[in-house]
CSV table of C-alpha atoms in Angstrom, one decimal:
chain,number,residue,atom,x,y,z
A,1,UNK,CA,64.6,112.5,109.2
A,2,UNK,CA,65.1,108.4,109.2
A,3,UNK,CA,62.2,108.2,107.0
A,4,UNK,CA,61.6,105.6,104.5
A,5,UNK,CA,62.7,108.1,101.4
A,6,UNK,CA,65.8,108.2,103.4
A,7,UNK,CA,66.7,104.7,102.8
A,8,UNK,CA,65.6,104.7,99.7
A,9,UNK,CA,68.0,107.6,98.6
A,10,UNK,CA,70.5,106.5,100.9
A,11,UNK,CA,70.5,102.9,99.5
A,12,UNK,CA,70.7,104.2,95.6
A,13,UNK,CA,73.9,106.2,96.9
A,14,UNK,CA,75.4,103.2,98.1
A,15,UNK,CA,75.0,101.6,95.0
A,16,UNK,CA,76.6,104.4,93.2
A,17,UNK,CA,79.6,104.1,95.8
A,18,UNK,CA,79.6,100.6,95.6
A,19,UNK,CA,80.3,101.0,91.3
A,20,UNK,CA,82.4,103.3,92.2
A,21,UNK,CA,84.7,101.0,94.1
A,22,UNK,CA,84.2,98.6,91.4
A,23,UNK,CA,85.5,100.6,88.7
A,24,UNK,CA,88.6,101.5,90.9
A,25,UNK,CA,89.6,98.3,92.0
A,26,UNK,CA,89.0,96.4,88.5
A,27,UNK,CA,92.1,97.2,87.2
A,28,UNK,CA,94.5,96.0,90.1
A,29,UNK,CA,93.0,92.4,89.8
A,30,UNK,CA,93.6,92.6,86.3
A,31,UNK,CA,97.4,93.4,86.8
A,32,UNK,CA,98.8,90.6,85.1
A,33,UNK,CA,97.0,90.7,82.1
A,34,UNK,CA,97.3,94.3,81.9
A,35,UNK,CA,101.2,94.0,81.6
A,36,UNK,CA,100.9,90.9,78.2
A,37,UNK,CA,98.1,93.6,76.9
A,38,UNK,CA,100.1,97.3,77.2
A,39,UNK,CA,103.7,94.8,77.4
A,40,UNK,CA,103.9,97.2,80.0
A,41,UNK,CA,107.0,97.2,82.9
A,42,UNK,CA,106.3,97.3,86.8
A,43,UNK,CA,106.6,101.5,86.6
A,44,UNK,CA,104.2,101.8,83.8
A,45,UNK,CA,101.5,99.2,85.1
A,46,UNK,CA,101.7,101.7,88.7
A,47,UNK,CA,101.6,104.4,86.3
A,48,UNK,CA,97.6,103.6,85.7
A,49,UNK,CA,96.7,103.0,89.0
A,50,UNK,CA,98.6,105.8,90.4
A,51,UNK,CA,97.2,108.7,87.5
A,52,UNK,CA,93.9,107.5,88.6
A,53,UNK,CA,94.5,108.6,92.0
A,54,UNK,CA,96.6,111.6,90.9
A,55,UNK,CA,93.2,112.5,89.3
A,56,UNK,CA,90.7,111.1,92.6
A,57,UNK,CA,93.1,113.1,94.8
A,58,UNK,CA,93.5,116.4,92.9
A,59,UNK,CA,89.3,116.4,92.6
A,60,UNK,CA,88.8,115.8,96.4
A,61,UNK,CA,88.8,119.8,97.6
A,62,UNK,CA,86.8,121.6,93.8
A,63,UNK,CA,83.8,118.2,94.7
A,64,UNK,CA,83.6,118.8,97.9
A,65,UNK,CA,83.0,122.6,97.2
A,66,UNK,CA,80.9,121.2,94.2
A,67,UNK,CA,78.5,119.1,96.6
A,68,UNK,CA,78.3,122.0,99.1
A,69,UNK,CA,77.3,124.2,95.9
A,70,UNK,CA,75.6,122.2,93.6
A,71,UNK,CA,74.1,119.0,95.9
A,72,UNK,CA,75.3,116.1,95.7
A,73,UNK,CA,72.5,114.5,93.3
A,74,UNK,CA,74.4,116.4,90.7
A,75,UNK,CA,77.3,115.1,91.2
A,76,UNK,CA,76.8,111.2,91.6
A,77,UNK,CA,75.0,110.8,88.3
A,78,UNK,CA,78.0,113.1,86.8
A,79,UNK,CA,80.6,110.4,88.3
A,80,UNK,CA,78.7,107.5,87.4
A,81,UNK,CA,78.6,108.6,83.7
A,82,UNK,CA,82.3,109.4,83.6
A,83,UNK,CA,83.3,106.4,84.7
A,84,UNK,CA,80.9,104.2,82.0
A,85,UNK,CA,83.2,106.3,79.8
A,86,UNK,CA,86.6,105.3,81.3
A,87,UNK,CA,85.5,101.7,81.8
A,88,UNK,CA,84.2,102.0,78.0
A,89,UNK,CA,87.5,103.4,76.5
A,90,UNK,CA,90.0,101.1,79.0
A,91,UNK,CA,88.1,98.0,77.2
A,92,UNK,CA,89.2,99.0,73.9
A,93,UNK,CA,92.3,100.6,74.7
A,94,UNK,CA,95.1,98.6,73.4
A,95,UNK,CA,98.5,101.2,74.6
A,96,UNK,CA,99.2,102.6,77.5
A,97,UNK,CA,98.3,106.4,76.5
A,98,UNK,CA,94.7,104.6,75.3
A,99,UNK,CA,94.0,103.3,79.1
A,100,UNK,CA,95.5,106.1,80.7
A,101,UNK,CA,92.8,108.1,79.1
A,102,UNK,CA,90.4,105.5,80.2
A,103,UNK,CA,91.4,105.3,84.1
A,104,UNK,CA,91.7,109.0,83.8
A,105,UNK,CA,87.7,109.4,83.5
A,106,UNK,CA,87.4,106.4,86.1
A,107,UNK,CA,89.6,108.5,88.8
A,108,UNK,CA,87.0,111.7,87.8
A,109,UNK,CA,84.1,109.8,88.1
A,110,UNK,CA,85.1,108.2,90.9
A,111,UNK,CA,86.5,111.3,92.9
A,112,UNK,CA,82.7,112.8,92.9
A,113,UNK,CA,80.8,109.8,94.1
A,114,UNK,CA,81.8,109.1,97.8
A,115,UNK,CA,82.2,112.6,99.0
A,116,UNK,CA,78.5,113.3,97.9
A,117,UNK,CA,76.9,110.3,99.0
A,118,UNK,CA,78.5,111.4,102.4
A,119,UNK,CA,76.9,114.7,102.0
A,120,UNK,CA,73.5,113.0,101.6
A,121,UNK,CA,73.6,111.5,105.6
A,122,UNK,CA,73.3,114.7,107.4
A,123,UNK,CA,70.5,115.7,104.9
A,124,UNK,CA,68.5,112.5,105.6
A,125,UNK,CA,69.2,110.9,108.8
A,126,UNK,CA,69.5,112.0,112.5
A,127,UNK,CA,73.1,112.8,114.0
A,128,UNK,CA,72.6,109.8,116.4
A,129,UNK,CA,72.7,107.2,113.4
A,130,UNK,CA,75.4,109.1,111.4
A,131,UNK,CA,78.8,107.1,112.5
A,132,UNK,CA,77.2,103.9,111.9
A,133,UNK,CA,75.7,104.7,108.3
A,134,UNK,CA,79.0,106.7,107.9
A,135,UNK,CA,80.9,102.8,108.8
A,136,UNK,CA,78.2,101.1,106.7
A,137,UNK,CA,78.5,103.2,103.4
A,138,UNK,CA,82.3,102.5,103.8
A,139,UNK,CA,82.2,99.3,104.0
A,140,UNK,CA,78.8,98.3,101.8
A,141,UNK,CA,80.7,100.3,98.7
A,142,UNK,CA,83.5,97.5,99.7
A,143,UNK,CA,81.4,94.6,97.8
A,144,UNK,CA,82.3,96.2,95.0
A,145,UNK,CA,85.8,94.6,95.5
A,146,UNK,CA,83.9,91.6,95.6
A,147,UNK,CA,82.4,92.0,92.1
A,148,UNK,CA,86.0,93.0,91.0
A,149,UNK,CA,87.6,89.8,92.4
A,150,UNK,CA,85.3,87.2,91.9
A,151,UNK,CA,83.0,87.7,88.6
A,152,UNK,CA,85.1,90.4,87.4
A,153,UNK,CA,87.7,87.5,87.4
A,154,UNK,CA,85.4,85.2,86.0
A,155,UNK,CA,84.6,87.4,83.0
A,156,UNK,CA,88.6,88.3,82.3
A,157,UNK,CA,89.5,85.0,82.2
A,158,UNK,CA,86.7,83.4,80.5
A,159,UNK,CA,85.8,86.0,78.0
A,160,UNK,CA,88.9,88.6,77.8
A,161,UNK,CA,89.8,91.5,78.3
A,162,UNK,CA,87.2,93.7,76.8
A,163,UNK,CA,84.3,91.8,77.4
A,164,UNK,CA,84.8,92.2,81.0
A,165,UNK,CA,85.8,95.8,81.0
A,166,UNK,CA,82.5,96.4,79.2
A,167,UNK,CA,80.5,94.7,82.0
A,168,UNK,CA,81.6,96.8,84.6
A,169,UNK,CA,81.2,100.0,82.9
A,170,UNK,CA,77.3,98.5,82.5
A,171,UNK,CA,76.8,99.1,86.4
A,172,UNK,CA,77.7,102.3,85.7
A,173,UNK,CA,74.8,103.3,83.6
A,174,UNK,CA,72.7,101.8,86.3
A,175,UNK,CA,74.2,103.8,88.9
A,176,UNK,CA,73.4,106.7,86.5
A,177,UNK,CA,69.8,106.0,85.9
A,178,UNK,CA,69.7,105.3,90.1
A,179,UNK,CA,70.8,109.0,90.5
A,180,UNK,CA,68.6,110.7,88.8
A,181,UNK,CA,65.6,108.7,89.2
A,182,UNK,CA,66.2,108.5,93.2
A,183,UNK,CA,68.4,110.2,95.1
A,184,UNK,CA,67.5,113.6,95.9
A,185,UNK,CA,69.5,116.4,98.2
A,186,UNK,CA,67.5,117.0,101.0
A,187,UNK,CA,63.4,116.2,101.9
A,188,UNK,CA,61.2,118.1,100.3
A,189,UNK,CA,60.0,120.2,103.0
A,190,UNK,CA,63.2,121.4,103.6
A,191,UNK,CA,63.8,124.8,102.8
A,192,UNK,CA,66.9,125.5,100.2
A,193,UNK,CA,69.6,127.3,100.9
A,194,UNK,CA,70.5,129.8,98.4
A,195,UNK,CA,73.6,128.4,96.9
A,196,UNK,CA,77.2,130.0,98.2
A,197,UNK,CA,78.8,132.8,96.1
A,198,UNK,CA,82.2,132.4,94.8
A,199,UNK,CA,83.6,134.2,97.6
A,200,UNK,CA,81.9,132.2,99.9
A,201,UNK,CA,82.9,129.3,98.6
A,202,UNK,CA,86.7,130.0,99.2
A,203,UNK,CA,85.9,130.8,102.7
A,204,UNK,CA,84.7,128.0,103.2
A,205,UNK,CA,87.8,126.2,102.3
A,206,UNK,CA,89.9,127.9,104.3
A,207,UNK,CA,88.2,127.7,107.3
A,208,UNK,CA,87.8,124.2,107.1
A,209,UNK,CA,91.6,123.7,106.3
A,210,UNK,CA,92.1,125.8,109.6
A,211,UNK,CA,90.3,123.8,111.4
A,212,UNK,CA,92.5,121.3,113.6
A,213,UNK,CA,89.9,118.6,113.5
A,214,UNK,CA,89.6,118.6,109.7
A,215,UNK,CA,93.4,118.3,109.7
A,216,UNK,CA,93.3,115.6,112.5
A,217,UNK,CA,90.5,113.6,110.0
A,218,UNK,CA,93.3,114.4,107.0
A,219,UNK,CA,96.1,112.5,108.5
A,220,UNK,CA,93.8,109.8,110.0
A,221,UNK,CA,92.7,108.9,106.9
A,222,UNK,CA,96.7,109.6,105.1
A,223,UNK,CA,97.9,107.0,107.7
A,224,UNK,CA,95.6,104.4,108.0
A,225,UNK,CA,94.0,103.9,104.5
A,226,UNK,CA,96.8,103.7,102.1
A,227,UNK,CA,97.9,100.3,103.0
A,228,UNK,CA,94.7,98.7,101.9
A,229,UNK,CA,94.4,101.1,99.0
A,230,UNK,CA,98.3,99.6,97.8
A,231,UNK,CA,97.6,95.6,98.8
A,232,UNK,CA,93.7,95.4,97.1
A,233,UNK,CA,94.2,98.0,94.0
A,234,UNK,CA,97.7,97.1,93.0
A,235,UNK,CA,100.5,95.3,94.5
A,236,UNK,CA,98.5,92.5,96.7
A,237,UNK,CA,97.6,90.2,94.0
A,238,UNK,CA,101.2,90.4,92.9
A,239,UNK,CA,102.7,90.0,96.0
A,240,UNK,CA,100.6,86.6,97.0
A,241,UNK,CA,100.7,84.7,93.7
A,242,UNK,CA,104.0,85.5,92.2
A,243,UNK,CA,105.9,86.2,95.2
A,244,UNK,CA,104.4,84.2,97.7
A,245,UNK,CA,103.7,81.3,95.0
A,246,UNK,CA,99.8,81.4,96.0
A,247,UNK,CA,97.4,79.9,93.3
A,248,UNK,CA,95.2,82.5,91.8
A,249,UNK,CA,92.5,81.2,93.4
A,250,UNK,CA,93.6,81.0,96.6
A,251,UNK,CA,94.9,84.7,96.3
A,252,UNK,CA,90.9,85.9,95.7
A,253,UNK,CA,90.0,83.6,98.3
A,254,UNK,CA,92.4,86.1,100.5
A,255,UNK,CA,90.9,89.3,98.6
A,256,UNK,CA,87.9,88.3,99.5
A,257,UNK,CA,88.4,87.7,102.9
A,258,UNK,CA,89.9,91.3,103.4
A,259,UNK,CA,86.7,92.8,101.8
A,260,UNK,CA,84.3,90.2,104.7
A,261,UNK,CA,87.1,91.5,107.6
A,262,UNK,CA,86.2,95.2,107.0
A,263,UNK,CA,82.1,94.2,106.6
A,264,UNK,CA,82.7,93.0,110.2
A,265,UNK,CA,85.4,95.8,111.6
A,266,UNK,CA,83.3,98.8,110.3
A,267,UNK,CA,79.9,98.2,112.2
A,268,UNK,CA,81.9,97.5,115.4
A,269,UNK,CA,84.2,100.7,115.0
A,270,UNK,CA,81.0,102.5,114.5
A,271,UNK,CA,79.8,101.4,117.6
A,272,UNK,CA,82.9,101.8,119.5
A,273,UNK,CA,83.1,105.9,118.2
A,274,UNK,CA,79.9,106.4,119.1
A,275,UNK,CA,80.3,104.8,122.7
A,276,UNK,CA,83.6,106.8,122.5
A,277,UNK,CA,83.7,110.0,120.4
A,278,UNK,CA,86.8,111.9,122.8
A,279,UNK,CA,88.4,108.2,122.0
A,280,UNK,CA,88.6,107.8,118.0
A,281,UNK,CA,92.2,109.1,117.8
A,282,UNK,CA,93.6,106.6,120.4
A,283,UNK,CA,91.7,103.6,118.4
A,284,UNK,CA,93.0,105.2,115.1
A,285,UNK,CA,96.7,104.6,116.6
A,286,UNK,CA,96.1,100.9,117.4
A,287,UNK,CA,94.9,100.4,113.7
A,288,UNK,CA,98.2,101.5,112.7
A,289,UNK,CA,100.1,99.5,115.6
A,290,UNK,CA,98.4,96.6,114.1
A,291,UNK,CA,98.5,97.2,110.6
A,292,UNK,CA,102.5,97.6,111.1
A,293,UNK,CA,103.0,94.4,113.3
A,294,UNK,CA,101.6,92.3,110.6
A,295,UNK,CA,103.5,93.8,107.7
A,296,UNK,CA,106.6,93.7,110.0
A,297,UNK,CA,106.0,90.0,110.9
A,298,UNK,CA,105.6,89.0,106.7
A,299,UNK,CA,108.6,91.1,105.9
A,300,UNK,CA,110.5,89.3,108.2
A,301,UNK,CA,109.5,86.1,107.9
A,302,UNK,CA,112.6,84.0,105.9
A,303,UNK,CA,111.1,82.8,102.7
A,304,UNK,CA,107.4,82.5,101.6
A,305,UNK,CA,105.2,83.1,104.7
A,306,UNK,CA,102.6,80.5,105.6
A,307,UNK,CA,98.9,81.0,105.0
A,308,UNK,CA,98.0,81.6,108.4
A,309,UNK,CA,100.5,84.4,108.0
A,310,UNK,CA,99.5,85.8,105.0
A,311,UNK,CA,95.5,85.5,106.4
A,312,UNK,CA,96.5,87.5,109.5
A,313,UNK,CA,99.0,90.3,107.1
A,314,UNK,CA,95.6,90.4,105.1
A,315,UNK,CA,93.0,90.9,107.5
A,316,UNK,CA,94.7,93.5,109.6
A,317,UNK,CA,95.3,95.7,106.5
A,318,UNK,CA,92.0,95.8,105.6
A,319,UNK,CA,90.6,96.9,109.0
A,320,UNK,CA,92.5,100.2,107.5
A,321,UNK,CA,89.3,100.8,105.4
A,322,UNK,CA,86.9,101.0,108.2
A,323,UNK,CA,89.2,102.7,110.4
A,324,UNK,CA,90.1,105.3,107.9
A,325,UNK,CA,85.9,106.5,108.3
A,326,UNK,CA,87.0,107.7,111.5
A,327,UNK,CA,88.5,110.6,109.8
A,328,UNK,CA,85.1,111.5,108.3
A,329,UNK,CA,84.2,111.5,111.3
A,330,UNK,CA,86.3,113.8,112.9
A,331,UNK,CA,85.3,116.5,109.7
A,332,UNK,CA,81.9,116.0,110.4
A,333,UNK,CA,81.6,116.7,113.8
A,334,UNK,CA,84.8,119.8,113.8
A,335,UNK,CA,82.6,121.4,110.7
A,336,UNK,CA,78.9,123.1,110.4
A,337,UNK,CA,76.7,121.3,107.9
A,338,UNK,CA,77.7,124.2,105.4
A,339,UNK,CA,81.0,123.0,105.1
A,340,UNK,CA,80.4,119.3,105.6
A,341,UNK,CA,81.1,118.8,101.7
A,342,UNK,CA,84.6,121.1,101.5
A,343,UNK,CA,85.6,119.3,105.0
A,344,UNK,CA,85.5,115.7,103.9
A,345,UNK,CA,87.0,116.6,100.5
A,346,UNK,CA,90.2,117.7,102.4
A,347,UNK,CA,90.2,114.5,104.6
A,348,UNK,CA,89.3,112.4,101.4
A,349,UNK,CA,92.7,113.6,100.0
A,350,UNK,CA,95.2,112.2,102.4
A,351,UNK,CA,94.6,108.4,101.7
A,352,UNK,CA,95.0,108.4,98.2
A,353,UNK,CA,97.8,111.0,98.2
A,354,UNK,CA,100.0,108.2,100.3
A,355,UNK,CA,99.0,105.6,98.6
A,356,UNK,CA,100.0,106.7,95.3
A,357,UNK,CA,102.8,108.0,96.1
A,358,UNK,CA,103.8,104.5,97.8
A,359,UNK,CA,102.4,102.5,94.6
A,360,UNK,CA,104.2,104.2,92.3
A,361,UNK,CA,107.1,104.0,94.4
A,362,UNK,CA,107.2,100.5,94.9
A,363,UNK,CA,107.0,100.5,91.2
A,364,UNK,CA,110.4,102.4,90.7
A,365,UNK,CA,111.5,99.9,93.6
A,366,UNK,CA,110.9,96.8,91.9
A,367,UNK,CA,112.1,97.8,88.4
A,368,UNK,CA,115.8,99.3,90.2
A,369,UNK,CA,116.6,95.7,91.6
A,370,UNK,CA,115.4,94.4,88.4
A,371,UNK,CA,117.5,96.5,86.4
A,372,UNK,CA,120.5,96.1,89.2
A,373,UNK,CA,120.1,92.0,88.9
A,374,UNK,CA,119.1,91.4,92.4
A,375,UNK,CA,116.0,90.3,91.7
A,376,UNK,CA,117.9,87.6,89.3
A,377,UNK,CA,115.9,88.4,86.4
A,378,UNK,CA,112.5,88.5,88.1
A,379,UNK,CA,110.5,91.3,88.4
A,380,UNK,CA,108.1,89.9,90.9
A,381,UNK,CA,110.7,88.5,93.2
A,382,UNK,CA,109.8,87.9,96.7
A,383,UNK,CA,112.9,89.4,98.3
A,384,UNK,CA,112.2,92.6,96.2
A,385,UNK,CA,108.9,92.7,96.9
A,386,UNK,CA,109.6,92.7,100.6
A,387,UNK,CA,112.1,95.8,100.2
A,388,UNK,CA,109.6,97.6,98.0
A,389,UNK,CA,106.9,97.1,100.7
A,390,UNK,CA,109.2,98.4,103.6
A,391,UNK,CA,108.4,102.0,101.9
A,392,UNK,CA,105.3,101.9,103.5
A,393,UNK,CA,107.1,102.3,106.9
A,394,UNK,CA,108.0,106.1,105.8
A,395,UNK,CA,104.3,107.2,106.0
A,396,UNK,CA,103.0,104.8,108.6
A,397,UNK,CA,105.8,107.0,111.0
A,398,UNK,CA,105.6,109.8,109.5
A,399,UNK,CA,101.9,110.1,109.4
A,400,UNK,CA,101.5,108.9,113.4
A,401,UNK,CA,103.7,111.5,114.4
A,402,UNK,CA,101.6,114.0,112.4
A,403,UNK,CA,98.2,112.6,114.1
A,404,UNK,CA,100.0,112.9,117.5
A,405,UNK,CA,101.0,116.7,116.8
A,406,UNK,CA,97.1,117.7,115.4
A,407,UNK,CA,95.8,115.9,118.3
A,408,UNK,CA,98.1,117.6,120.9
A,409,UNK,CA,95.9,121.1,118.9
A,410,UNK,CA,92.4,119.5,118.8
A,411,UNK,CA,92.9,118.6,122.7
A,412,UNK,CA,94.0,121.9,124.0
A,413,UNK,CA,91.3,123.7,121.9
A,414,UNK,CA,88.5,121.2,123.3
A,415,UNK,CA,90.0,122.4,127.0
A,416,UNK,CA,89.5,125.9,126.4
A,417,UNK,CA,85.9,124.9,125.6
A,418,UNK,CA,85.8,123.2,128.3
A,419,UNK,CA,85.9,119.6,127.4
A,420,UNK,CA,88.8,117.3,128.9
A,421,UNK,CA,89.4,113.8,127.8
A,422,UNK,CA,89.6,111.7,131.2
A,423,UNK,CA,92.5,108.7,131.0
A,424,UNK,CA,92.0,105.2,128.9
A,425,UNK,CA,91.6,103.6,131.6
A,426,UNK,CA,88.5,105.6,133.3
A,427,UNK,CA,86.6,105.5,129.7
A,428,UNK,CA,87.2,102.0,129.8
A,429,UNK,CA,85.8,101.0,133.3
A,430,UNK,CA,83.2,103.9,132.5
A,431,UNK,CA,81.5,101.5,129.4
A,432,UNK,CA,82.3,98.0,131.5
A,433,UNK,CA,79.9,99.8,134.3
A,434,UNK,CA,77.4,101.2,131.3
A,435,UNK,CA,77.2,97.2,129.6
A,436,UNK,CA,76.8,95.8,133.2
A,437,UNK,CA,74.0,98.3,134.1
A,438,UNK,CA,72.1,97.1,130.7
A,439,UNK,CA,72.7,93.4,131.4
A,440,UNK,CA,71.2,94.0,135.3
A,441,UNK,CA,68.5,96.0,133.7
A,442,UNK,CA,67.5,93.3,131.2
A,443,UNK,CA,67.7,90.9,133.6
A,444,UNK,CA,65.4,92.7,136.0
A,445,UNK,CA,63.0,93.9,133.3
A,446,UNK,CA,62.5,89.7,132.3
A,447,UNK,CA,62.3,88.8,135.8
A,448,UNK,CA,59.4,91.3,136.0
A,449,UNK,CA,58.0,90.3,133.0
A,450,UNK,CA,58.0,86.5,134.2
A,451,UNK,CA,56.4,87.6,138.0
């Protein structure tokens, strides 16, 4: 455990992940081109983004049986070369059937990459580091939004379409070669389990899916990860330069600046679940008061917001990211290691089920007040924009009154095992008294030092 293979095969996973996220969130800052290249409406251009994550979504449950059955080695060199296939095909496709085919092999390969680097912690590491490395493979597969928003960019602009396409599915073969050549399931001395029968398997899944903690972890991550999922892969960029009349530039700046907000958020919600494991529901809920305060503060706001505005709407939807891990979390510590794979495929599936659902709803949104004349001939009209976002309200409520209903479940079944989760306010005053105890002791222990 924690050995130097460890990061080593832990570090090539990342790398895979952080492709991964690359190849999903290339086409979203490539909206605008996308519609001149396919002469595409605002239904069809949601129509890629959201078959992708028809396909990511409807994988989550067979690859997390996969990884438990096959390892997840297996699996991340398998994603990695789909995905050089639907980055390949997308840069030559030239109608919309051709690059649905294309973001079809990007959602596949995508769908088995995250859920088996996952796998790969409890394998590798010791239960004490896994929240943190569980935040930081979140959130170090995020600079792959950075590739996709600044040299991506670059390359789309400056070269064209297929040139850049072709330089992201590149990173894939890496990724591929990375796989094989590195990662591995478990340490060698560890003894193999004997892969699970076919039976087995489907036992597996449902007692996972009973499980109130796995479901807990499903609506987490359903609630708090599809708004950053529907601002960075398809309607942000959109929404700040032609509705809010931001220059391109100034909208990456903001892109960017959600992927650095979520480097910093993850670590500390690591932390802070880790300090406070019979507390990650209660912090999950604040994500989502925050996440909707911002949204409702843009929405509201008469006319184009201001910047500061727009930073603040930006960087509290992508603490949704980080926060969404918690519902890994919650999987991994509700589930035996046997199960681990089947369990975060479950959880994997909420996110991306709400957010496609909302992206290709805002899609229908904006072309009906097109087509009615109340967005006065523009498609990408702010006012319609803002009605089109308020759909995200019907999951953000719906999904926190789910989370409150699991959790009422997971609580009374932690009480019978006789755990009870004390009041806020005595976990609170509980760490203040833990931080002050360190601080005395350091003090104490340099004072000593100096005598």
């Amino acid at each position: 455990m924690d050995s130097r293979r460890a990061w080593w095969v832990w570090g090539s996973g990342i790398f895979a992940y952080l492709v991964a996220i690359t190849q999903r969130t290339s086409f979203g800052v490539a909206g605008l081109q996308a519609t001149e290249r396919f002469d595409a409406t605002a239904a069809a251009l949601s129509t890629f983004t959201v078959v992708q994550l028809v396909v990511y979504a409807g994988l989550q449950i067979p690859v997390g049986l996969m990884v438990d059955k096959y390892g997840p080695r297996v699996m991340v060199a398998g994603g990695a070369l789909l995905m050089l296939a639907g980055q390949t095909a997308l840069a030559f496709a030239s109608s919309v059937p051709e690059g649905l085919v294309g973001r079809v092999l990007v959602g596949a390969g995508d769908a088995m990459t995250f859920v088996s680097v996952l796998r790969l912690l409890p394998s590798w590491f010791s239960a004490k580091r896994i929240p943190l490395l569980t935040q930081l493979t979140g959130q170090l597969g995020q600079i792959g939004q950075l590739i996709s928003v600044i040299p991506f960019v670059a390359i789309l602009n400056l070269a064209g379409w297929t040139p850049a396409f072709l330089s992201v599915a590149a990173l894939s073969a890496i990724a591929f070669v990375l796989a094989l050549a590195v990662v591995r399931n478990e340490p060698a001395q560890h003894q193999k389990p004997l892969p699970p029968t076919l039976r087995q398997t489907g036992s597996s899944l449902a007692e996972a899916w009973r499980e109130p903690g796995t479901r807990l972890g499903l609506w987490t991550h359903f609630t708090v990860q599809f708004p950053a999922n529907v601002f960075m892969l398809m309607w942000g960029y959109p929404f700040l330069v032609s509705a809010q009349g931001l220059a391109p530039a100034v909208a990456s700046v903001l892109m960017t600046v959600a992927v650095l907000t979520s480097f910093v958020a993850g670590p500390l919600l690591g932390g802070w679940v880790g300090r406070h494991p019979l507390r990650r529901s209660t912090m999950v809920l604040l994500i989502i008061g925050v996440m909707s305060t911002a949204w409702l503060a843009v929405l509201l706001y008469p006319g184009p917001a201001p910047f500061w505005l727009l930073l603040l709407l930006v960087m509290a939807v992508s603490i949704g990211g980080p926060g969404s891990m918690i519902g890994f979390d919650f999987a991994r510590t509700f589930n035996p290691l046997s199960r681990a794979g089947t369990a975060t495929g479950i959880v994997n599936v909420g996110g991306f089920i709400s957010a496609l659902l909302v992206m290709f709803g805002m899609g229908v949104v904006l072309d009906a007040l097109l087509a009615s004349g109340f967005s006065q001939g523009e498609l990408y009209a702010l006012d319609s924009f803002k009605l089109a976002f308020s759909l995200q309200f019907v999951f953000l409520i719906g999904g926190t009154l789910a989370i409150l209903a699991v959790r009422k479940r997971v609580r009374t079944r932690m009480s019978h095992g006789g755990v009870i989760v004390p009041p806020l306010r005595d976990a609170l005053a509980r760490d203040r008294r833990r931080r002050r105890e360190r601080i005395r002791e350091r003090r104490e222990n340099g004072g000593s030092r100096r005598g």
